[in-house]
PDB file of C-alpha atoms in Angstrom:
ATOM      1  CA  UNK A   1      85.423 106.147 116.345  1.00  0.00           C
ATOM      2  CA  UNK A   2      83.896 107.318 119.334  1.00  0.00           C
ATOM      3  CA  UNK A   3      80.356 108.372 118.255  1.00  0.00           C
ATOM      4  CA  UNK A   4      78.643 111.450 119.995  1.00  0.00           C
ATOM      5  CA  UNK A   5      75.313 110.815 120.350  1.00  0.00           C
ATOM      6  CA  UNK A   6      73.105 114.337 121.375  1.00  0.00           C
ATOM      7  CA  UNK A   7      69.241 114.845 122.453  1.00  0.00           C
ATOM      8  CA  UNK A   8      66.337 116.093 121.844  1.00  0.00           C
ATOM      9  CA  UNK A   9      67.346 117.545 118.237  1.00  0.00           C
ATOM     10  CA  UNK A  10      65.952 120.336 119.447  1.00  0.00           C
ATOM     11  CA  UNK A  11      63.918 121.952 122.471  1.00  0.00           C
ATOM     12  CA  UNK A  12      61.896 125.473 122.953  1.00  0.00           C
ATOM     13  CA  UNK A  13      61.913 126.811 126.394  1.00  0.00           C
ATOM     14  CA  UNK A  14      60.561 129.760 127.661  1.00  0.00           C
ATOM     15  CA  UNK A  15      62.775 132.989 128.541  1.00  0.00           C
ATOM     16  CA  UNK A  16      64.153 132.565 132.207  1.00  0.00           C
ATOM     17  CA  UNK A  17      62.906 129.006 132.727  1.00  0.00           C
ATOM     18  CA  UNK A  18      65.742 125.481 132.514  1.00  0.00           C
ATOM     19  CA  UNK A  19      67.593 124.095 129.351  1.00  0.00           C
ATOM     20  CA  UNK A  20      68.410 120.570 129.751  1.00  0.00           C
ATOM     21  CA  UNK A  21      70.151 118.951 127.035  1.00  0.00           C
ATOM     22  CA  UNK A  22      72.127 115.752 127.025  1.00  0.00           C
ATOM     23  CA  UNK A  23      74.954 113.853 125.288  1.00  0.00           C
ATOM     24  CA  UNK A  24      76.078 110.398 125.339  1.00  0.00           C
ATOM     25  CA  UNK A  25      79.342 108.716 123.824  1.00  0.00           C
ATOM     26  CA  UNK A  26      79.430 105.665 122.748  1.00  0.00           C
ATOM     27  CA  UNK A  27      83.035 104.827 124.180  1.00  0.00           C
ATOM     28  CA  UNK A  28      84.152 106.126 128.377  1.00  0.00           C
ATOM     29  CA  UNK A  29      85.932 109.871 127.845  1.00  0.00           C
ATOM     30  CA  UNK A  30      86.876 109.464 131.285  1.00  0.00           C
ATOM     31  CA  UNK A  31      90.398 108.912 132.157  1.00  0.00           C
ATOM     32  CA  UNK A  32      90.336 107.513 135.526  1.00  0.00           C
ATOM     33  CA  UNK A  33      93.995 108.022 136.409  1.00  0.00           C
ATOM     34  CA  UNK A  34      93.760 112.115 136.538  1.00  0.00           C
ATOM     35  CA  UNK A  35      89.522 111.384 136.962  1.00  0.00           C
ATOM     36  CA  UNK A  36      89.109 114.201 133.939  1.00  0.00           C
ATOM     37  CA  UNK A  37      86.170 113.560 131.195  1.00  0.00           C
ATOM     38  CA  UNK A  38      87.723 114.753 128.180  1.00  0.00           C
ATOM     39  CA  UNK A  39      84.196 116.482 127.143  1.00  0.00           C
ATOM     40  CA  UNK A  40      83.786 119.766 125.703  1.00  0.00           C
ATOM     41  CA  UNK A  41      80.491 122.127 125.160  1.00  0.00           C
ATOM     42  CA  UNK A  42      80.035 124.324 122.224  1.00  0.00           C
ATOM     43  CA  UNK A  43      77.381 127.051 121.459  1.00  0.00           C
ATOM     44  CA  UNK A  44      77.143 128.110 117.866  1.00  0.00           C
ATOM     45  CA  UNK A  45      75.035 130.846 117.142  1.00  0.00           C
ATOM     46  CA  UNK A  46      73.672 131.259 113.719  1.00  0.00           C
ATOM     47  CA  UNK A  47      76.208 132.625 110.607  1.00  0.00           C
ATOM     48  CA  UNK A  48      79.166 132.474 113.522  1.00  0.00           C
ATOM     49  CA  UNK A  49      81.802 129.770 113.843  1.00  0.00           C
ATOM     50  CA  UNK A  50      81.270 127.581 117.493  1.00  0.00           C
ATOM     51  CA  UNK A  51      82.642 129.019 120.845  1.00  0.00           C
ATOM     52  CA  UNK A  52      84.248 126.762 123.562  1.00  0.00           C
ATOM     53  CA  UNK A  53      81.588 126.853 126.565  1.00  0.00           C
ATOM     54  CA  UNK A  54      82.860 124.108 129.203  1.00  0.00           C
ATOM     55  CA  UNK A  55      85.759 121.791 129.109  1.00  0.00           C
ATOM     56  CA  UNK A  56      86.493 118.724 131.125  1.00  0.00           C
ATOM     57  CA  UNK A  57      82.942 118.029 131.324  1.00  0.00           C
ATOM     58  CA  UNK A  58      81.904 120.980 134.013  1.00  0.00           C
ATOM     59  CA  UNK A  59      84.531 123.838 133.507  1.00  0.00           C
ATOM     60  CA  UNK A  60      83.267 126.570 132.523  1.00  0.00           C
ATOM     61  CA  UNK A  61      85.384 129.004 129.907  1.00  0.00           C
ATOM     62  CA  UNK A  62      86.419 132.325 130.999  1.00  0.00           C
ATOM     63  CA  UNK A  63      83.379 134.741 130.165  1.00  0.00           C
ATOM     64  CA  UNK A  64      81.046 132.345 130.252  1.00  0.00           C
ATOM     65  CA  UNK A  65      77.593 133.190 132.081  1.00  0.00           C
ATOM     66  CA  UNK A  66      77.023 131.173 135.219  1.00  0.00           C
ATOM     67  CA  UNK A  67      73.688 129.729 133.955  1.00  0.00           C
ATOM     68  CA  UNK A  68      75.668 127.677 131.862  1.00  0.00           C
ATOM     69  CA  UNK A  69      76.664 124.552 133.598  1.00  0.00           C
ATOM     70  CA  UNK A  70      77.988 120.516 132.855  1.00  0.00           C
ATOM     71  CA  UNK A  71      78.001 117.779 134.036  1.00  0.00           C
ATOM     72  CA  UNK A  72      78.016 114.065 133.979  1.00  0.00           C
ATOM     73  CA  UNK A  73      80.845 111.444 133.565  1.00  0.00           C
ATOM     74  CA  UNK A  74      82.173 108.408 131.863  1.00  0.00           C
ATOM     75  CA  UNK A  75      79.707 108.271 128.652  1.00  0.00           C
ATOM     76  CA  UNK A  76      76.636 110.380 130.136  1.00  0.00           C
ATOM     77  CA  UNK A  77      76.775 114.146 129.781  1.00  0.00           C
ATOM     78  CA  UNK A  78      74.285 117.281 130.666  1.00  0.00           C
ATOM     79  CA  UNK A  79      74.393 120.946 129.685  1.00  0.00           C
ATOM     80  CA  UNK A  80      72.058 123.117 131.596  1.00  0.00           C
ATOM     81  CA  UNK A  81      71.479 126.687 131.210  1.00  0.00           C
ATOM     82  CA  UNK A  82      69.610 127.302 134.554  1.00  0.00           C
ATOM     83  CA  UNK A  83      67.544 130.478 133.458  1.00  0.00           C
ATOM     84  CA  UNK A  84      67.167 130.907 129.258  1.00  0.00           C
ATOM     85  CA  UNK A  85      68.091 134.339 128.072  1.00  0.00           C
ATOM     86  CA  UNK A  86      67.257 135.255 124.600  1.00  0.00           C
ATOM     87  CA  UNK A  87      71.062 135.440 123.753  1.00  0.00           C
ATOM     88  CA  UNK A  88      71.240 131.773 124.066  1.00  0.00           C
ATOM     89  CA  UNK A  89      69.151 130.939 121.307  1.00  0.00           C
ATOM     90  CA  UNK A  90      72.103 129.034 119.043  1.00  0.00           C
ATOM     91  CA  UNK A  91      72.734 125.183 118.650  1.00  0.00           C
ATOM     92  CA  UNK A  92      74.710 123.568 121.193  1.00  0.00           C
ATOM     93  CA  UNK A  93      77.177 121.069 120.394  1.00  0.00           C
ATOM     94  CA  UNK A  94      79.200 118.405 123.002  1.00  0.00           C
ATOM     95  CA  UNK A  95      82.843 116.960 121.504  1.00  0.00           C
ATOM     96  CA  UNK A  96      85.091 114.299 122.877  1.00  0.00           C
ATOM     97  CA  UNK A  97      88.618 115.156 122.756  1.00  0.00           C
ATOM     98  CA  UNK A  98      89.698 111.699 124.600  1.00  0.00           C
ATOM     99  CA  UNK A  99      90.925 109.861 121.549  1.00  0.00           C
ATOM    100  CA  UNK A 100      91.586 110.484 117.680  1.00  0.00           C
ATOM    101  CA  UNK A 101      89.352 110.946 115.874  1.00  0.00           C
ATOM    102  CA  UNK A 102      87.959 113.979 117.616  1.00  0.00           C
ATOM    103  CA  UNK A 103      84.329 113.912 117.200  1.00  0.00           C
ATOM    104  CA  UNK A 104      81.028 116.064 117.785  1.00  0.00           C
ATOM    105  CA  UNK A 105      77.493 114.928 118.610  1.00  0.00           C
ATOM    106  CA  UNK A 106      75.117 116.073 116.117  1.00  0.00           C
ATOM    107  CA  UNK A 107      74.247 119.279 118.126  1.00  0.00           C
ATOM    108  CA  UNK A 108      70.755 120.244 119.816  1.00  0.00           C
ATOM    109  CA  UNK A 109      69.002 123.651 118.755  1.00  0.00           C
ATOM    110  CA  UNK A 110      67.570 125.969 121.700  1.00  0.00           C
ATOM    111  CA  UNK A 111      64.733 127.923 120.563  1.00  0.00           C
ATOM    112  CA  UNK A 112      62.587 130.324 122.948  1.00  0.00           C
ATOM    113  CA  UNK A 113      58.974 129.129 123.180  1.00  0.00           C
TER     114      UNK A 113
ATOM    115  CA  UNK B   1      93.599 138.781 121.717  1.00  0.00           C
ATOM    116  CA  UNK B   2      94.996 135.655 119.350  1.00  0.00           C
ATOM    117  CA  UNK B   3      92.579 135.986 115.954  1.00  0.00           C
ATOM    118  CA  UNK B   4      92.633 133.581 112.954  1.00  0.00           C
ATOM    119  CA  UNK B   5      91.303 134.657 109.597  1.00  0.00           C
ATOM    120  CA  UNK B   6      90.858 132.017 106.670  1.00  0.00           C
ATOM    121  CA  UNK B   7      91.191 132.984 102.953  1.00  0.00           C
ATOM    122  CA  UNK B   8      90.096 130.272 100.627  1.00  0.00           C
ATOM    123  CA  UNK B   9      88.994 130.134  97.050  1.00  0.00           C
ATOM    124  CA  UNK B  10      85.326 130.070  96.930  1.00  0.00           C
ATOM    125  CA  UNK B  11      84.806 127.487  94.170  1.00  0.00           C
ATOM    126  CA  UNK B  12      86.634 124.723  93.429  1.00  0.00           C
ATOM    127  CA  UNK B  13      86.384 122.140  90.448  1.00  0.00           C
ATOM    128  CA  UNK B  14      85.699 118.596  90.926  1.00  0.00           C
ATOM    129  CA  UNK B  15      88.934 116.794  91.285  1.00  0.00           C
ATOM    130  CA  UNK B  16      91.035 119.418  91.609  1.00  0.00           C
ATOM    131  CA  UNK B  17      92.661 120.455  95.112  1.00  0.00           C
ATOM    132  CA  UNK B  18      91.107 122.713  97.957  1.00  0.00           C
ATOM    133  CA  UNK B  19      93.502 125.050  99.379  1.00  0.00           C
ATOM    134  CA  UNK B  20      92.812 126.831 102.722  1.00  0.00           C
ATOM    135  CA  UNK B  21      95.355 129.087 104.093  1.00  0.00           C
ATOM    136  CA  UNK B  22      94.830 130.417 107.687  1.00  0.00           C
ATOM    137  CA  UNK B  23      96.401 133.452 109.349  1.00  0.00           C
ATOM    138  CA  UNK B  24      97.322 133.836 113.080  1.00  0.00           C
ATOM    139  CA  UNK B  25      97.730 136.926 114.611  1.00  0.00           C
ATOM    140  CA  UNK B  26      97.779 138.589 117.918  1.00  0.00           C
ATOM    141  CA  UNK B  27     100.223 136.231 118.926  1.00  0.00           C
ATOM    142  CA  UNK B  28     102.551 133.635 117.706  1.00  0.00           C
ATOM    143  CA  UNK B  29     101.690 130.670 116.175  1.00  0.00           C
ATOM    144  CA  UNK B  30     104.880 128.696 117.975  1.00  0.00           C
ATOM    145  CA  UNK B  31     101.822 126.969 120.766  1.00  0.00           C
ATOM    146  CA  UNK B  32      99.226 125.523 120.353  1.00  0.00           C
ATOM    147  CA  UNK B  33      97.711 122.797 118.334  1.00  0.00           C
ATOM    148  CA  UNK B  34      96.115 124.389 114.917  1.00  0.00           C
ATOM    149  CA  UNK B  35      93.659 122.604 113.054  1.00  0.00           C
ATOM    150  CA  UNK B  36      90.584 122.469 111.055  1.00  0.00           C
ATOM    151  CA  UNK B  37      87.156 121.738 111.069  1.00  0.00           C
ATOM    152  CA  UNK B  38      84.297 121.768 108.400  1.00  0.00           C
ATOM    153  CA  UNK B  39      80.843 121.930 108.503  1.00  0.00           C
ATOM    154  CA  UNK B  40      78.632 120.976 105.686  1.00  0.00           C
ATOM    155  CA  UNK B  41      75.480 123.444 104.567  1.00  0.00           C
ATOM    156  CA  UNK B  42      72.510 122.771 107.461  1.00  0.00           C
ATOM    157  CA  UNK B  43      75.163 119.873 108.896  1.00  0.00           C
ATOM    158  CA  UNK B  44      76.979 119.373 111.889  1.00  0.00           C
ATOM    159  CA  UNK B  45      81.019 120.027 112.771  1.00  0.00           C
ATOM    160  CA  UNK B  46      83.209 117.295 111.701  1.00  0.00           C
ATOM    161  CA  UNK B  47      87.133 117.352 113.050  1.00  0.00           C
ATOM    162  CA  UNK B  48      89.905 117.254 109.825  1.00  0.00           C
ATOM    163  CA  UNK B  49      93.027 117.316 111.593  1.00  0.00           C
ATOM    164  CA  UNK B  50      95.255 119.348 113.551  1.00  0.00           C
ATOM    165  CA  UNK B  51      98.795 120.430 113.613  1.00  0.00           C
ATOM    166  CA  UNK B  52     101.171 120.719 116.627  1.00  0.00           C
ATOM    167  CA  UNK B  53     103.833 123.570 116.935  1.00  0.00           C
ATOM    168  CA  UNK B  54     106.021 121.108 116.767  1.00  0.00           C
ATOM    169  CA  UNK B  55     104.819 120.195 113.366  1.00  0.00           C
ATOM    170  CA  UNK B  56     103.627 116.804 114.387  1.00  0.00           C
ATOM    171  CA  UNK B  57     100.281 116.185 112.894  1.00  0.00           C
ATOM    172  CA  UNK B  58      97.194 114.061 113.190  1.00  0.00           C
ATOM    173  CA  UNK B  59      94.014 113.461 110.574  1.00  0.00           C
ATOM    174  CA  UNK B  60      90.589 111.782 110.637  1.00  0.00           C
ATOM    175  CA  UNK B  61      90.864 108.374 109.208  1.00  0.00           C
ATOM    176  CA  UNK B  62      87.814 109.713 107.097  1.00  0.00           C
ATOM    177  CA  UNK B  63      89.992 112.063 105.015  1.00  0.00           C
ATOM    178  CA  UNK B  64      93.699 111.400 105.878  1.00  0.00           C
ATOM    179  CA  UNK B  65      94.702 109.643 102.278  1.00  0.00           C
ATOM    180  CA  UNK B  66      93.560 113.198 100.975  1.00  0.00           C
ATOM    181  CA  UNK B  67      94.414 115.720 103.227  1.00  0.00           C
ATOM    182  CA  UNK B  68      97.476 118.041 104.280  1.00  0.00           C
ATOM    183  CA  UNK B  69      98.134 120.552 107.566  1.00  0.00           C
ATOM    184  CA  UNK B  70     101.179 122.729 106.997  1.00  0.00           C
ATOM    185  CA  UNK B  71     102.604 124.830 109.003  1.00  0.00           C
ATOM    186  CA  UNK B  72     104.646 128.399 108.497  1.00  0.00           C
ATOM    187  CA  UNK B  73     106.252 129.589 111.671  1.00  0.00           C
ATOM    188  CA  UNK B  74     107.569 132.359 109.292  1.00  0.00           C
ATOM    189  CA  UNK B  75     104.348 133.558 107.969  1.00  0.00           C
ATOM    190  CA  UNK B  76     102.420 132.616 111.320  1.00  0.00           C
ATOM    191  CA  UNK B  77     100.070 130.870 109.211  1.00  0.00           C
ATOM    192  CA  UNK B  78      98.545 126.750 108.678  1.00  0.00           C
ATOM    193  CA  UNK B  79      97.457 125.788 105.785  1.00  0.00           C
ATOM    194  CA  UNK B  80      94.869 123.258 104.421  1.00  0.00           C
ATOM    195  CA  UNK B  81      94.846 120.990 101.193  1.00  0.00           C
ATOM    196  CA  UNK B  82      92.345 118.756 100.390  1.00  0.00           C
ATOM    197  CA  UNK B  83      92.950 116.568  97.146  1.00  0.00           C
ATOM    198  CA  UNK B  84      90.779 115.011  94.419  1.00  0.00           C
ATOM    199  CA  UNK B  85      87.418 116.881  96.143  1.00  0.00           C
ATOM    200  CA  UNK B  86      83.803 116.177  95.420  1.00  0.00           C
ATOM    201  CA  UNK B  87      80.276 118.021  96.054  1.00  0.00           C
ATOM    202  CA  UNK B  88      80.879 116.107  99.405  1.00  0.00           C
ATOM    203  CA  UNK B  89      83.800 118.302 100.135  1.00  0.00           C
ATOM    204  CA  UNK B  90      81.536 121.404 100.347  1.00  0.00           C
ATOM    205  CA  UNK B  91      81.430 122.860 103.701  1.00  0.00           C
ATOM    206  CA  UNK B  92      82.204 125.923 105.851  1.00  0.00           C
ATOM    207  CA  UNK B  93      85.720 125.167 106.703  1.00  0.00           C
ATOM    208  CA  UNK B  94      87.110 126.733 110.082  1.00  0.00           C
ATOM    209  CA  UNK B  95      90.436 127.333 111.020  1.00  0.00           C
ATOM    210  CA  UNK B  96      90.759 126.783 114.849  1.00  0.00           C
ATOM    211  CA  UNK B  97      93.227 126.999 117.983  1.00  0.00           C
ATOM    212  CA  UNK B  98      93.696 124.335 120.231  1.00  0.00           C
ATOM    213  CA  UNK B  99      95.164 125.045 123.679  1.00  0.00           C
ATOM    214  CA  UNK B 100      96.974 121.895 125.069  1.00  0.00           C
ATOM    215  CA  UNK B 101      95.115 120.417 127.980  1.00  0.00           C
ATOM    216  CA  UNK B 102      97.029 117.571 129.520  1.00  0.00           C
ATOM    217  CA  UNK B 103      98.432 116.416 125.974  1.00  0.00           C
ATOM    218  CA  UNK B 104      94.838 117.031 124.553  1.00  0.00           C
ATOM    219  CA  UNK B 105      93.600 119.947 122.362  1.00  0.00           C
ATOM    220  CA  UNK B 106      90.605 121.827 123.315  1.00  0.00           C
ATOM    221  CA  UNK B 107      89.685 124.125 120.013  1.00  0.00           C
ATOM    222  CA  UNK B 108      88.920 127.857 122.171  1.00  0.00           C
ATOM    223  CA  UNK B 109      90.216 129.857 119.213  1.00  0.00           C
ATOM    224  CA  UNK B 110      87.822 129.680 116.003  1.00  0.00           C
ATOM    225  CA  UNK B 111      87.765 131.786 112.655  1.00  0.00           C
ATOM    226  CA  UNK B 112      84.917 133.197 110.915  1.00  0.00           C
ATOM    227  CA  UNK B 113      84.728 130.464 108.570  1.00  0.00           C
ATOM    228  CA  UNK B 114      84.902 130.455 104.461  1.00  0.00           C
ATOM    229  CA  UNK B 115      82.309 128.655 102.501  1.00  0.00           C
ATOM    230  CA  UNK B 116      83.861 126.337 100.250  1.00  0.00           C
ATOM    231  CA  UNK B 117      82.020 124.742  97.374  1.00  0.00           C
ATOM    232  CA  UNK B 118      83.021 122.227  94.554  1.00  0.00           C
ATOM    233  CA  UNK B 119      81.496 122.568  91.565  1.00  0.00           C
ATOM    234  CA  UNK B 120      82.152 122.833  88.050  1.00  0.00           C
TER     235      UNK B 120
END
């Protein structure tokens, strides 16, 4: 299995300053034929089910703020929400969907200091 | 807007079989990948399986001997079973939509989630 390995745990930042989070895989996600890094961002906030954030590493879903950005490639990922709002308080969670089994890291939670 | 709603029992006994039934609507259920993916209490999200439209399917090694993905074009619903369960089988079990990026499934449509608990 391709384990997802996230850090810190957690982090508390205050409103309108950087959230820098990272995730690593243990195994490449990056197909070098198309040059895609099958590596997906999640935000869960709490009592709701996940939402899809970014795919292929740095592409951001439709509706989703501009402060929220990724990046990173072959096992070394970064989610960055440039300026913290208080709506972004939730645990964020990276997922490989290279290979079977699909697998999440073990999530980081964004608190407001 | 596509929307997926689970209905599941609640409780089950240990041993016996978890049954999760998930409902598409807002469009049809013919695309897509459609899987599931549980999360126990405090715990992170851990991948079951999926189902293509094309009723092709894929599990986790970690729970494949025991679990099933149906799907009902008719009904426009998936369904879950899990056999012989434990207390390790307790979770919040999603239902989710996968569009198909390059061959790959990328879960953008997720349901509210059921708690499911095994018990006797």
């Amino acid at each position: 299995d391709t384990v997802m390995t996230q850090s810190p745990d957690s982090l508390a930042v205050s409103l309108g300053e950087r959230a820098t989070m990272n995730c690593k895989s243990s195994q490449s996600v990056l197909l070098s034929s198309s040059n895609k890094n099958y590596l997906a961002w999640y935000q869960q906030k709490p009592g709701q089910p996940p939402k899809l954030l970014i795919y292929w590493a740095s592409t951001r879903e439709s509706g989703v703020p501009d402060r929220f950005s990724g990046s990173g490639s072959g096992t070394d990922f970064t989610l960055t929400i440039s300026s913290l709002q208080a709506e972004d308080v939730a645990v964020y969670y990276c997922q490989q969907y290279y290979r079977t089994p699909l697998t999440f890291g073990g999530g980081t939670k964004v608190e407001i200091k | 807007q596509m929307q997926l709603q689970e209905s599941g029992p609640g409780l089950v006994k240990p041993s016996e079989t978890l049954s999760l039934t998930c409902s598409v609507s807002g469009g049809s259920i013919s695309r897509y990948y459609w899987g599931c993916i549980r999360q126990p209490p405090g715990k992170g999200l851990e991948w079951i399986g999926y189902i293509y439209h094309d009723g092709s399917s894929n599990y986790n090694p970690s729970l494949k001997s025991r679990v099933t993905i149906l799907l009902d074009t008719s009904k426009n619903q998936f369904s879950l079973k899990v056999r012989s369960v434990t207390a390790a089988d307790t979770a919040v079990y999603y239902c989710a939509g996968a569009s198909d990026f390059d061959s790959r499934p990328i879960f953008d449509i997720w349901g509210q989630g059921t708690m499911i608990s095994v018990s006797s």
